Short mmCIF file of C-alpha atoms (C1' of nucleotides) in Angstrom, two decimals:
data_model
loop_
_atom_site.label_atom_id
_atom_site.label_comp_id
_atom_site.label_asym_id
_atom_site.label_seq_id
_atom_site.Cartn_x
_atom_site.Cartn_y
_atom_site.Cartn_z
CA UNK Z 1 -15.05 -15.59 11.37
CA UNK Z 2 -16.05 -18.80 11.51
CA UNK Z 3 -19.37 -20.35 10.46
CA UNK Z 4 -21.75 -18.91 12.87
CA UNK Z 5 -24.77 -21.33 11.31
CA UNK Z 6 -22.30 -24.36 10.88
CA UNK Z 7 -21.70 -23.93 14.82
CA UNK Z 8 -25.16 -23.60 16.02
CA UNK Z 9 -26.16 -26.36 14.01
CA UNK Z 10 -22.90 -28.87 15.14
CA UNK Z 11 -21.84 -27.12 18.56
CA UNK Z 12 -20.37 -30.24 19.67
CA UNK Z 13 -18.02 -30.74 17.21
CA UNK Z 14 -17.13 -26.87 16.52
CA UNK Z 15 -16.71 -27.03 20.42
CA UNK Z 16 -14.61 -30.00 20.70
CA UNK Z 17 -12.11 -28.37 17.62
CA UNK Z 18 -11.94 -24.68 18.98
CA UNK Z 19 -11.04 -26.40 23.29
CA UNK Z 20 -8.06 -27.63 21.45
CA UNK Z 21 -7.34 -24.36 19.92
CA UNK Z 22 -7.63 -23.05 23.74
CA UNK Z 23 -10.83 -20.97 23.60
CA UNK Z 24 -13.13 -20.81 27.00
CA UNK Z 25 -16.27 -23.53 26.03
CA UNK Z 26 -18.68 -20.92 28.50
CA UNK Z 27 -17.87 -18.07 25.09
CA UNK Z 28 -18.96 -20.50 22.41
CA UNK Z 29 -22.01 -21.35 24.92
CA UNK Z 30 -22.56 -17.31 24.87
CA UNK Z 31 -22.10 -17.28 21.39
CA UNK Z 32 -24.18 -20.18 20.45
CA UNK Z 33 -27.07 -18.36 22.82
CA UNK Z 34 -26.70 -14.94 21.40
CA UNK Z 35 -26.84 -16.30 18.27
CA UNK Z 36 -30.15 -17.72 18.74
CA UNK Z 37 -31.57 -14.91 20.69
CA UNK Z 38 -30.44 -12.38 17.00
CA UNK Z 39 -32.59 -14.86 14.98
CA UNK Z 40 -35.30 -14.53 17.23
CA UNK Z 41 -35.09 -10.82 17.57
CA UNK Z 42 -34.79 -9.99 14.00
CA UNK Z 43 -37.76 -12.05 13.13
CA UNK Z 44 -40.03 -10.34 15.09
CA UNK Z 45 -38.47 -6.56 13.88
CA UNK Z 46 -38.88 -7.65 10.01
CA UNK Z 47 -42.40 -8.44 10.64
CA UNK Z 48 -43.46 -5.22 12.29
CA UNK Z 49 -41.50 -3.64 9.33
CA UNK Z 50 -42.58 -5.58 7.14
CA UNK Z 51 -46.16 -4.38 8.55
CA UNK Z 52 -45.57 -0.64 8.31
CA UNK Z 53 -43.43 -0.94 4.50
CA UNK Z 54 -47.17 -2.41 3.56
CA UNK Z 55 -49.35 0.27 5.13
CA UNK Z 56 -47.06 2.74 4.20
CA UNK Z 57 -48.17 1.71 0.73
CA UNK Z 58 -51.64 1.25 1.53
CA UNK Z 59 -51.37 4.97 2.68
CA UNK Z 60 -49.88 6.13 -0.40
CA UNK Z 61 -53.09 4.69 -2.41
CA UNK Z 62 -55.12 6.39 -0.63
CA UNK Z 63 -53.71 9.72 -0.55
CA UNK Z 64 -53.73 9.17 -4.40
CA UNK Z 65 -57.42 8.52 -4.64
CA UNK Z 66 -58.50 10.92 -2.06
CA UNK Z 67 -59.77 8.97 0.54
CA UNK Z 68 -59.69 9.34 4.24
CA UNK Z 69 -56.64 8.62 5.72
CA UNK Z 70 -56.90 9.39 9.34
CA UNK Z 71 -57.80 6.36 10.70
CA UNK Z 72 -54.67 4.51 8.89
CA UNK Z 73 -52.51 7.58 10.64
CA UNK Z 74 -53.22 6.18 14.27
CA UNK Z 75 -52.31 2.63 13.16
CA UNK Z 76 -49.23 3.07 11.12
CA UNK Z 77 -47.77 5.45 14.23
CA UNK Z 78 -48.90 2.92 16.59
CA UNK Z 79 -46.73 0.55 15.03
CA UNK Z 80 -43.73 2.87 14.12
CA UNK Z 81 -43.70 3.03 18.29
CA UNK Z 82 -43.10 -0.60 18.29
CA UNK Z 83 -40.98 -0.77 15.49
CA UNK Z 84 -38.12 1.77 16.83
CA UNK Z 85 -37.63 -0.58 20.00
CA UNK Z 86 -37.54 -3.52 18.05
CA UNK Z 87 -34.92 -2.25 15.65
CA UNK Z 88 -32.71 -0.93 18.96
CA UNK Z 89 -32.67 -4.23 20.20
CA UNK Z 90 -31.98 -5.62 16.82
CA UNK Z 91 -28.97 -3.82 16.83
CA UNK Z 92 -28.01 -4.34 20.29
CA UNK Z 93 -28.67 -7.88 19.51
CA UNK Z 94 -25.96 -8.03 16.42
CA UNK Z 95 -23.20 -5.95 17.96
CA UNK Z 96 -22.71 -8.52 20.81
CA UNK Z 97 -23.06 -11.48 18.12
CA UNK Z 98 -20.56 -9.25 16.25
CA UNK Z 99 -18.17 -8.52 19.20
CA UNK Z 100 -17.67 -11.80 20.49
CA UNK Z 101 -17.48 -13.39 16.74
CA UNK Z 102 -14.86 -11.30 16.00
CA UNK Z 103 -12.78 -13.02 19.12
CA UNK Z 104 -13.73 -16.53 18.36
CA UNK Z 105 -10.43 -17.87 16.22
CA UNK Z 106 -10.53 -20.62 13.08
CA UNK Z 107 -11.64 -23.48 14.02
CA UNK Z 108 -8.07 -26.38 13.50
CA UNK Z 109 -7.40 -28.43 10.79
CA UNK Z 110 -8.43 -32.36 11.20
CA UNK Z 111 -4.66 -33.70 10.80
CA UNK Z 112 -3.51 -30.77 13.21
CA UNK Z 113 -1.78 -32.86 15.95
CA UNK Z 114 -2.92 -31.85 19.27
CA UNK Z 115 -1.15 -29.66 22.50
CA UNK Z 116 -0.94 -27.08 24.11
CA UNK Z 117 2.69 -25.15 22.61
CA UNK Z 118 5.69 -24.92 20.75
CA UNK Z 119 6.97 -27.83 22.47
CA UNK Z 120 4.41 -29.80 21.08
CA UNK Z 121 5.11 -28.89 17.56
CA UNK Z 122 6.08 -32.12 15.44
CA UNK Z 123 9.16 -32.06 13.07
CA UNK Z 124 8.37 -33.48 9.47
CA UNK Z 125 11.60 -33.23 8.04
CA UNK Z 126 15.34 -31.74 7.95
CA UNK Z 127 16.32 -30.12 4.90
CA UNK Z 128 20.69 -30.68 5.62
CA UNK Z 129 23.02 -31.20 8.25
CA UNK Z 130 23.72 -28.19 11.10
CA UNK Z 131 26.60 -26.65 9.90
CA UNK Z 132 29.84 -27.80 11.55
CA UNK Z 133 32.88 -25.94 12.65
CA UNK Z 134 36.18 -26.39 14.07
CA UNK Z 135 36.06 -23.15 16.13
CA UNK Z 136 33.29 -22.97 18.77
CA UNK Z 137 30.48 -20.64 16.31
CA UNK Z 138 29.86 -17.09 17.31
CA UNK Z 139 26.75 -15.63 18.07
CA UNK Z 140 24.95 -12.83 15.18
CA UNK Z 141 24.89 -10.10 17.62
CA UNK Z 142 29.42 -10.69 19.00
CA UNK Z 143 30.23 -11.08 14.98
CA UNK Z 144 28.04 -8.42 14.11
CA UNK Z 145 30.28 -5.94 16.60
CA UNK Z 146 33.70 -7.87 14.67
CA UNK Z 147 32.15 -7.14 10.95
CA UNK Z 148 30.00 -3.67 11.72
CA UNK Z 149 26.96 -4.92 9.87
CA UNK Z 150 24.97 -4.07 12.80
CA UNK Z 151 24.14 -1.08 14.72
CA UNK Z 152 22.15 -1.80 18.30
CA UNK Z 153 22.92 0.86 20.07
CA UNK Z 154 21.99 3.57 16.94
CA UNK Z 155 19.13 2.22 15.74
CA UNK Z 156 18.02 2.47 19.75
CA UNK Z 157 18.82 6.01 19.84
CA UNK Z 158 17.34 6.55 17.12
CA UNK Z 159 13.56 4.85 17.81
CA UNK Z 160 13.80 3.57 20.60
CA UNK Z 161 14.46 -0.70 22.41
CA UNK Z 162 14.41 -3.25 19.68
CA UNK Z 163 15.45 -1.30 16.52
CA UNK Z 164 18.66 -1.14 14.82
CA UNK Z 165 20.34 -0.03 11.42
CA UNK Z 166 22.14 -2.15 9.20
CA UNK Z 167 25.61 -0.45 7.57
CA UNK Z 168 27.70 -1.60 5.05
CA UNK Z 169 27.65 -4.80 3.77
CA UNK Z 170 24.75 -5.67 6.08
CA UNK Z 171 22.38 -3.07 4.48
CA UNK Z 172 23.97 -4.15 1.04
CA UNK Z 173 22.91 -7.88 2.19
CA UNK Z 174 18.98 -7.06 3.15
CA UNK Z 175 18.61 -5.23 -0.29
CA UNK Z 176 20.07 -8.42 -1.83
CA UNK Z 177 17.82 -10.84 0.23
CA UNK Z 178 15.25 -8.74 -0.81
CA UNK Z 179 15.81 -8.58 -4.35
CA UNK Z 180 16.22 -12.75 -4.25
CA UNK Z 181 13.66 -13.79 -2.16
CA UNK Z 182 11.06 -11.46 -4.76
CA UNK Z 183 13.23 -13.03 -7.90
CA UNK Z 184 12.52 -16.91 -6.78
CA UNK Z 185 8.91 -15.86 -6.11
CA UNK Z 186 8.14 -15.06 -8.93
CA UNK Z 187 9.98 -17.82 -11.00
CA UNK Z 188 7.40 -19.76 -8.90
CA UNK Z 189 4.54 -17.70 -10.45
CA UNK Z 190 3.38 -15.45 -7.51
CA UNK Z 191 3.21 -11.59 -9.21
CA UNK Z 192 5.00 -8.87 -7.59
CA UNK Z 193 2.86 -6.33 -5.77
CA UNK Z 194 4.15 -3.53 -4.28
CA UNK Z 195 1.85 -2.21 -0.72
CA UNK Z 196 0.93 0.88 1.60
CA UNK Z 197 2.72 0.50 4.45
CA UNK Z 198 -0.15 1.56 6.38
CA UNK Z 199 -3.43 0.08 6.41
CA UNK Z 200 -6.97 1.62 7.72
CA UNK Z 201 -8.93 -0.32 10.67
CA UNK Z 202 -10.95 -2.10 8.05
CA UNK Z 203 -8.63 -4.41 6.82
CA UNK Z 204 -7.36 -5.06 9.41
CA UNK Z 205 -9.97 -6.65 10.90
CA UNK Z 206 -10.18 -8.24 7.27
CA UNK Z 207 -7.21 -10.02 8.14
CA UNK Z 208 -8.32 -10.57 11.58
CA UNK Z 209 -5.23 -8.26 13.72
CA UNK Z 210 -8.17 -6.53 15.36
CA UNK Z 211 -10.05 -6.41 16.89
CA UNK Z 212 -8.46 -8.40 19.16
CA UNK Z 213 -4.46 -7.85 18.93
CA UNK Z 214 -4.53 -4.50 18.37
CA UNK Z 215 -2.04 -3.81 21.51
CA UNK Z 216 0.24 -5.49 19.21
CA UNK Z 217 0.10 -2.92 16.26
CA UNK Z 218 1.46 0.58 16.06
CA UNK Z 219 -1.01 3.31 15.51
CA UNK Z 220 -1.26 6.37 13.66
CA UNK Z 221 -2.17 9.09 15.90
CA UNK Z 222 -5.51 10.86 15.35
CA UNK Z 223 -5.86 8.15 12.52
CA UNK Z 224 -7.76 5.43 11.82
CA UNK Z 225 -4.85 3.70 10.53
CA UNK Z 226 -1.99 1.61 11.51
CA UNK Z 227 1.47 0.62 10.54
CA UNK Z 228 1.18 -3.52 8.96
CA UNK Z 229 2.68 -6.14 11.21
CA UNK Z 230 3.26 -8.14 7.66
CA UNK Z 231 2.28 -8.19 3.80
CA UNK Z 232 -0.19 -10.72 4.48
CA UNK Z 233 -2.08 -7.89 5.54
CA UNK Z 234 -2.25 -5.52 2.14
CA UNK Z 235 -1.85 -8.10 -0.24
CA UNK Z 236 -5.12 -10.69 1.15
CA UNK Z 237 -7.02 -7.36 1.20
CA UNK Z 238 -6.30 -5.94 -2.38
CA UNK Z 239 -9.70 -7.84 -2.85
CA UNK Z 240 -11.46 -7.13 0.16
CA UNK Z 241 -15.33 -6.67 -0.50
CA UNK Z 242 -14.77 -7.70 -3.66
CA UNK Z 243 -16.25 -10.93 -6.08
CA UNK Z 244 -13.67 -12.36 -8.37
CA UNK Z 245 -14.42 -14.30 -11.49
CA UNK Z 246 -13.10 -17.95 -11.08
CA UNK Z 247 -10.87 -17.74 -13.93
CA UNK Z 248 -9.08 -15.01 -12.30
CA UNK Z 249 -8.05 -17.81 -9.75
CA UNK Z 250 -5.68 -18.34 -8.12
CA UNK Z 251 -4.45 -15.47 -6.90
CA UNK Z 252 -0.52 -15.37 -5.98
CA UNK Z 253 1.14 -12.21 -5.18
CA UNK Z 254 4.21 -11.73 -2.86
CA UNK Z 255 5.50 -8.17 -1.93
CA UNK Z 256 8.09 -6.82 0.33
CA UNK Z 257 7.63 -4.98 2.85
CA UNK Z 258 9.02 -3.98 6.50
CA UNK Z 259 7.13 -5.49 8.84
CA UNK Z 260 5.95 -3.37 12.39
CA UNK Z 261 4.90 -4.97 15.57
CA UNK Z 262 4.59 -4.17 19.33
CA UNK Z 263 5.87 -7.71 20.52
CA UNK Z 264 3.67 -6.15 23.67
CA UNK Z 265 3.38 -9.76 24.80
CA UNK Z 266 6.86 -11.08 24.51
CA UNK Z 267 9.12 -8.08 27.40
CA UNK Z 268 12.77 -9.92 27.76
CA UNK Z 269 12.56 -12.56 25.46
CA UNK Z 270 15.19 -11.99 22.36
CA UNK Z 271 16.06 -8.69 24.11
CA UNK Z 272 19.52 -9.34 22.40
CA UNK Z 273 20.22 -9.65 18.52
CA UNK Z 274 18.08 -8.99 15.72
CA UNK Z 275 15.65 -11.74 16.32
CA UNK Z 276 12.58 -9.94 17.83
CA UNK Z 277 12.14 -6.33 16.34
CA UNK Z 278 10.05 -3.88 16.31
CA UNK Z 279 10.55 -3.32 12.36
CA UNK Z 280 12.05 -6.11 10.34
CA UNK Z 281 12.03 -6.82 6.60
CA UNK Z 282 9.58 -9.53 5.20
CA UNK Z 283 8.57 -10.59 1.81
CA UNK Z 284 5.80 -12.63 2.26
CA UNK Z 285 3.54 -14.90 -0.16
CA UNK Z 286 0.36 -14.74 -0.54
CA UNK Z 287 -2.19 -16.91 -2.22
CA UNK Z 288 -6.10 -16.48 -3.07
CA UNK Z 289 -7.61 -20.25 -4.11
CA UNK Z 290 -10.97 -21.75 -4.76
CA UNK Z 291 -11.33 -24.37 -1.87
CA UNK Z 292 -10.79 -27.45 -3.86
CA UNK Z 293 -6.62 -26.11 -4.57
CA UNK Z 294 -5.78 -24.29 -1.35
CA UNK Z 295 -4.23 -27.50 0.25
CA UNK Z 296 -1.95 -27.75 -3.72
CA UNK Z 297 -0.87 -24.58 -3.16
CA UNK Z 298 0.10 -24.99 0.77
CA UNK Z 299 2.41 -27.02 0.08
CA UNK Z 300 3.95 -25.54 -3.29
CA UNK Z 301 4.12 -22.47 -0.94
CA UNK Z 302 6.24 -24.49 1.89
CA UNK Z 303 8.00 -26.09 -1.03
CA UNK Z 304 9.31 -22.70 -2.11
CA UNK Z 305 10.52 -21.28 1.38
CA UNK Z 306 11.63 -24.32 2.02
CA UNK Z 307 13.91 -24.23 -1.64
CA UNK Z 308 14.81 -20.69 -1.58
CA UNK Z 309 16.51 -22.17 2.39
CA UNK Z 310 18.11 -24.51 0.18
CA UNK Z 311 19.82 -22.71 -1.91
CA UNK Z 312 21.36 -20.00 0.52
CA UNK Z 313 22.76 -23.53 1.72
CA UNK Z 314 21.14 -23.12 5.39
CA UNK Z 315 19.82 -26.03 7.35
CA UNK Z 316 16.43 -26.15 8.06
CA UNK Z 317 13.80 -28.37 9.51
CA UNK Z 318 9.47 -28.43 8.40
CA UNK Z 319 7.29 -28.03 11.67
CA UNK Z 320 3.71 -28.95 12.32
CA UNK Z 321 2.13 -26.57 14.63
CA UNK Z 322 -0.02 -28.24 17.52
CA UNK Z 323 -3.57 -26.82 18.02
CA UNK Z 324 -2.71 -24.75 20.53
CA UNK Z 325 0.45 -22.83 18.85
CA UNK Z 326 -2.08 -21.77 15.80
CA UNK Z 327 -2.31 -18.10 14.94
CA UNK Z 328 -5.64 -16.81 15.75
CA UNK Z 329 -6.50 -17.19 12.28
CA UNK Z 330 -4.87 -20.10 10.88
CA UNK Z 331 -6.36 -23.74 9.97
CA UNK Z 332 -2.94 -25.33 9.04
CA UNK Z 333 0.06 -23.96 9.39
CA UNK Z 334 3.73 -25.19 9.10
CA UNK Z 335 6.33 -23.36 10.25
CA UNK Z 336 10.29 -23.44 8.53
CA UNK Z 337 12.68 -23.13 11.23
CA UNK Z 338 16.60 -21.94 10.36
CA UNK Z 339 19.90 -23.64 12.28
CA UNK Z 340 21.61 -21.20 14.16
CA UNK Z 341 25.04 -22.61 15.17
CA UNK Z 342 26.11 -19.78 17.15
CA UNK Z 343 22.52 -20.45 19.49
CA UNK Z 344 22.68 -23.95 18.61
CA UNK Z 345 18.98 -24.20 17.70
CA UNK Z 346 16.46 -24.38 14.88
CA UNK Z 347 14.41 -20.81 15.17
CA UNK Z 348 11.83 -19.95 12.91
CA UNK Z 349 12.41 -17.86 9.88
CA UNK Z 350 9.08 -18.70 8.53
CA UNK Z 351 5.46 -19.17 9.31
CA UNK Z 352 2.82 -20.36 6.13
CA UNK Z 353 -0.93 -20.92 6.89
CA UNK Z 354 -3.88 -22.04 5.63
CA UNK Z 355 -6.62 -19.81 6.71
CA UNK Z 356 -9.72 -21.44 5.01
CA UNK Z 357 -12.61 -19.58 4.36
CA UNK Z 358 -11.89 -17.36 7.99
CA UNK Z 359 -10.04 -14.38 6.57
CA UNK Z 360 -12.20 -14.41 4.09
CA UNK Z 361 -15.55 -14.58 5.12
CA UNK Z 362 -14.08 -11.57 7.04
CA UNK Z 363 -12.61 -9.46 4.06
CA UNK Z 364 -15.97 -10.89 2.68
CA UNK Z 365 -13.60 -11.71 0.04
CA UNK Z 366 -15.56 -14.42 -2.55
CA UNK Z 367 -15.58 -15.75 -6.24
CA UNK Z 368 -18.37 -16.72 -8.46
CA UNK Z 369 -18.63 -20.80 -8.77
CA UNK Z 370 -20.49 -20.56 -11.56
CA UNK Z 371 -24.08 -19.25 -10.00
CA UNK Z 372 -23.66 -19.06 -6.37
CA UNK Z 373 -21.13 -16.85 -4.92
CA UNK Z 374 -19.11 -18.62 -2.85
CA UNK Z 375 -15.73 -17.44 -0.33
CA UNK Z 376 -12.16 -18.14 -1.64
CA UNK Z 377 -9.71 -19.62 1.30
CA UNK Z 378 -6.49 -17.38 1.24
CA UNK Z 379 -2.90 -18.58 2.31
CA UNK Z 380 -0.13 -16.26 3.49
CA UNK Z 381 3.28 -17.77 4.32
CA UNK Z 382 6.91 -15.48 4.40
CA UNK Z 383 9.04 -16.28 1.64
CA UNK Z 384 11.09 -15.19 3.68
CA UNK Z 385 11.94 -13.03 7.12
CA UNK Z 386 14.78 -10.87 5.89
CA UNK Z 387 16.27 -10.09 9.36
CA UNK Z 388 16.23 -13.42 9.85
CA UNK Z 389 17.82 -14.50 6.96
CA UNK Z 390 20.38 -12.02 7.76
CA UNK Z 391 21.60 -13.63 11.15
CA UNK Z 392 20.97 -17.34 9.23
CA UNK Z 393 23.70 -16.31 7.03
CA UNK Z 394 25.53 -14.67 9.44
CA UNK Z 395 26.28 -17.52 11.80
CA UNK Z 396 26.17 -20.35 9.02
CA UNK Z 397 28.77 -18.83 6.89
CA UNK Z 398 30.67 -17.58 9.87
CA UNK Z 399 35.19 -17.63 9.80
CA UNK Z 400 37.10 -18.16 13.12
CA UNK Z 401 37.94 -14.21 12.76
CA UNK Z 402 33.89 -12.84 12.76
CA UNK Z 403 34.34 -11.94 9.25
CA UNK Z 404 31.40 -13.60 6.94
CA UNK Z 405 31.48 -15.45 3.20
CA UNK Z 406 28.30 -15.03 1.06
CA UNK Z 407 25.95 -17.31 -0.05
CA UNK Z 408 26.99 -18.12 -3.85
CA UNK Z 409 23.61 -17.66 -4.85
CA UNK Z 410 23.71 -13.83 -3.33
CA UNK Z 411 26.84 -12.40 -5.18
CA UNK Z 412 25.39 -11.50 -8.27
CA UNK Z 413 22.65 -9.55 -6.31
CA UNK Z 414 26.11 -7.68 -4.11
"C1'" C E 1 -3.79 23.32 3.64
"C1'" G E 2 -7.99 26.57 1.56
"C1'" G E 3 -12.25 27.12 -3.06
"C1'" G E 4 -15.59 24.35 -5.83
"C1'" A E 5 -18.09 19.72 -7.40
"C1'" G E 6 -19.04 14.98 -6.84
"C1'" A E 7 -20.62 9.77 -4.66
"C1'" U E 8 -26.09 5.10 -7.63
"C1'" G E 9 -24.73 -2.35 -10.01
"C1'" U E 10 -18.74 -4.97 -13.55
"C1'" C E 11 -18.11 -0.06 -15.61
"C1'" A E 12 -20.86 3.89 -18.03
"C1'" G E 13 -24.68 6.73 -16.39
"C1'" A E 14 -30.83 8.06 -15.38
"C1'" G E 15 -34.33 8.69 -11.75
"C1'" C E 16 -34.26 14.11 -7.17
"C1'" G E 17 -40.91 11.99 -1.52
"C1'" G E 18 -44.98 6.59 -2.97
"C1'" U E 19 -45.40 -0.85 -6.48
"C1'" U E 20 -37.96 1.69 -8.33
"C1'" G E 21 -33.43 -2.77 -6.19
"C1'" A E 22 -33.36 1.07 -9.53
"C1'" A E 23 -34.33 3.18 -16.82
"C1'" U E 24 -30.33 2.88 -20.58
"C1'" G E 25 -25.83 1.22 -22.59
"C1'" U E 26 -22.11 -1.91 -21.68
"C1'" G E 27 -19.93 -6.08 -19.81
"C1'" C E 28 -20.50 -11.14 -17.98
"C1'" C E 29 -23.02 -16.51 -18.78
"C1'" A E 30 -26.54 -19.27 -22.20
"C1'" G E 31 -29.45 -20.29 -26.61
"C1'" U E 32 -30.08 -19.08 -32.38
"C1'" C E 33 -26.72 -18.22 -36.83
"C1'" U E 34 -21.82 -20.13 -38.59
"C1'" U E 35 -16.96 -25.35 -40.51
"C1'" G E 36 -15.07 -21.98 -36.51
"C1'" A E 37 -15.02 -17.60 -35.09
"C1'" A E 38 -16.48 -11.85 -35.05
"C1'" A E 39 -21.17 -9.38 -35.98
"C1'" A E 40 -26.96 -10.12 -35.37
"C1'" C E 41 -30.58 -11.04 -32.56
"C1'" U E 42 -33.42 -14.40 -28.79
"C1'" G E 43 -32.87 -14.59 -22.97
"C1'" G E 44 -30.82 -14.47 -17.67
"C1'" U E 45 -27.90 -11.92 -14.93
"C1'" G E 46 -25.92 -7.14 -7.85
"C1'" A E 47 -24.83 -8.39 -2.61
"C1'" G E 48 -26.34 -10.02 2.77
"C1'" G E 49 -30.09 -12.44 5.56
"C1'" G E 50 -34.73 -15.13 7.66
"C1'" U E 51 -38.42 -19.31 6.41
"C1'" A E 52 -40.05 -25.81 4.16
"C1'" A E 53 -41.79 -22.85 0.91
"C1'" U E 54 -44.45 -18.92 -1.92
"C1'" U E 55 -42.54 -14.80 0.09
"C1'" C E 56 -40.46 -11.71 3.54
"C1'" C E 57 -36.36 -7.80 5.72
"C1'" U E 58 -31.36 -4.64 4.69
"C1'" C E 59 -28.42 -2.39 1.33
"C1'" C E 60 -27.77 3.60 -4.02
"C1'" G E 61 -20.14 6.13 -0.08
"C1'" G E 62 -20.67 5.55 5.74
"C1'" G E 63 -23.57 7.37 9.95
"C1'" G E 64 -27.27 10.60 12.22
"C1'" G E 65 -31.90 12.94 11.22
"C1'" U E 66 -37.20 14.32 9.86
"C1'" U E 67 -41.75 11.60 6.76
"C1'" C E 68 -46.61 7.57 7.17
"C1'" G E 69 -43.11 6.24 3.51
"C1'" A E 70 -36.05 8.61 1.24
"C1'" A E 71 -31.44 6.72 -3.48
"C1'" U E 72 -34.18 11.37 -3.66
"C1'" C E 73 -34.96 16.54 1.93
"C1'" C E 74 -31.31 17.75 6.21
"C1'" C E 75 -27.18 17.03 9.69
"C1'" C E 76 -21.87 15.13 10.70
"C1'" C E 77 -18.29 12.05 9.02
"C1'" U E 78 -14.96 9.68 4.67
"C1'" C E 79 -13.69 9.71 -0.29
"C1'" U E 80 -12.91 11.13 -5.22
"C1'" C E 81 -12.26 14.76 -9.15
"C1'" C E 82 -11.65 20.24 -10.68
"C1'" C E 83 -9.00 25.37 -8.74
"C1'" G E 84 -5.54 27.15 -5.84
"C1'" G E 85 -0.75 26.65 -2.01
"C1'" C E 86 3.20 23.28 -0.44
"C1'" C E 87 5.98 19.52 -1.50
"C1'" A E 88 8.58 14.08 -2.60
#
RNA sequence: CGGGAGAUGUCAGAGCGGUUGAAUGUGCCAGUCUUGAAAACUGGUGAGGGUAAUUCCUCCGGGGGUUCGAAUCCCCCUCUCCCGGCCA
């Protein structure tokens, strides 16, 4: 949730920023108008309510003293009529504002480059040189036909398209990677957490998936519950509606979870292979920090994810997302893209975002800053997406016969 | 899934129709004392919103109702605990 008071006071500035993120200026104009309306309606309602409270007090006093209450009752009844209609319009104004405000994305950070989509993202640096082969490297689905690590057909049979089954060393590799990632994160100070894979609607609103992106989520029938699309949801919302102590911050959390996404908008993209699945494993980092610390922690998280890739010997590059490619809740995002020799391109394997106070405002996560309560900053990032790491290992560590070597650092996990 | 009890501030726990946003204890913050700490004592301490401000409005699990007035009465929902059933 953006700060509406700030929007009202600095309309031009915020409008410019949000347009960079693809928000229609008419919606912003409407939002500002609704906000002003709400304040008006509220103040007249509150005035009438104060009036009523005062008369009610008097009413009690009169009864106690045995005075006649008939005249007062007439006045109080009349005001009650007025009150209920005012309350109704205040409620409507509030709902109108809220439903609009919940659909507005976060402000991009000042340093975020302009741009429409992923083509305008800015490469910051490359780490490790792309792997070279003295044969033509295969894509991971071809390799899985040879080594039997991924069974796509039976995944589809069990569930539907975009599900798969890992078998043998493929399954063991997944388990090894999860353990490796968690250990690496723990070494950097992240607390390991095991969370529910199903969360309720209010948590998904807290991190920004609801109400706007309901179509991307798997909902449990007849329940107010959803399969989580990322561990960012349960980890960040661990402190939903709480006021933390200053000395508890920063909070660094990591969890392994499966992630469930409908991929509603991506029909036809990456239909082949394990790049885009409805269910995938991921180890996530989440940080909850004081505003002044978030930038430093953000850098640390990027470095950590990059270090993990380096330890695995996977060539990758670090990319700064442009305004148009930023996610709904993010103010600043850096993606890590791993080199896939079979596809001959870099593909996203981690995305690290600082949402500043956007999620904290929605989820009401605050800390006691000496006297007053202040919104925390929340950050999240993958370290790393497990399925895509398996793909990357298969393609980068492949031999000409289709067998795949195991990276040195994983040997103790398998 | 069936039967019973309950949901109040960090926590524990009063209040059961009228200056109660809420006693008391505890926790936390500050101070006194102390070489320092502990103990003891003193003071402060829920959240959100509106106003330039005194002040005002909202919140006692969530939603609705009764009433001039509700934490307190009624209805629905959710959750927790106890008993029984089922079951990793």
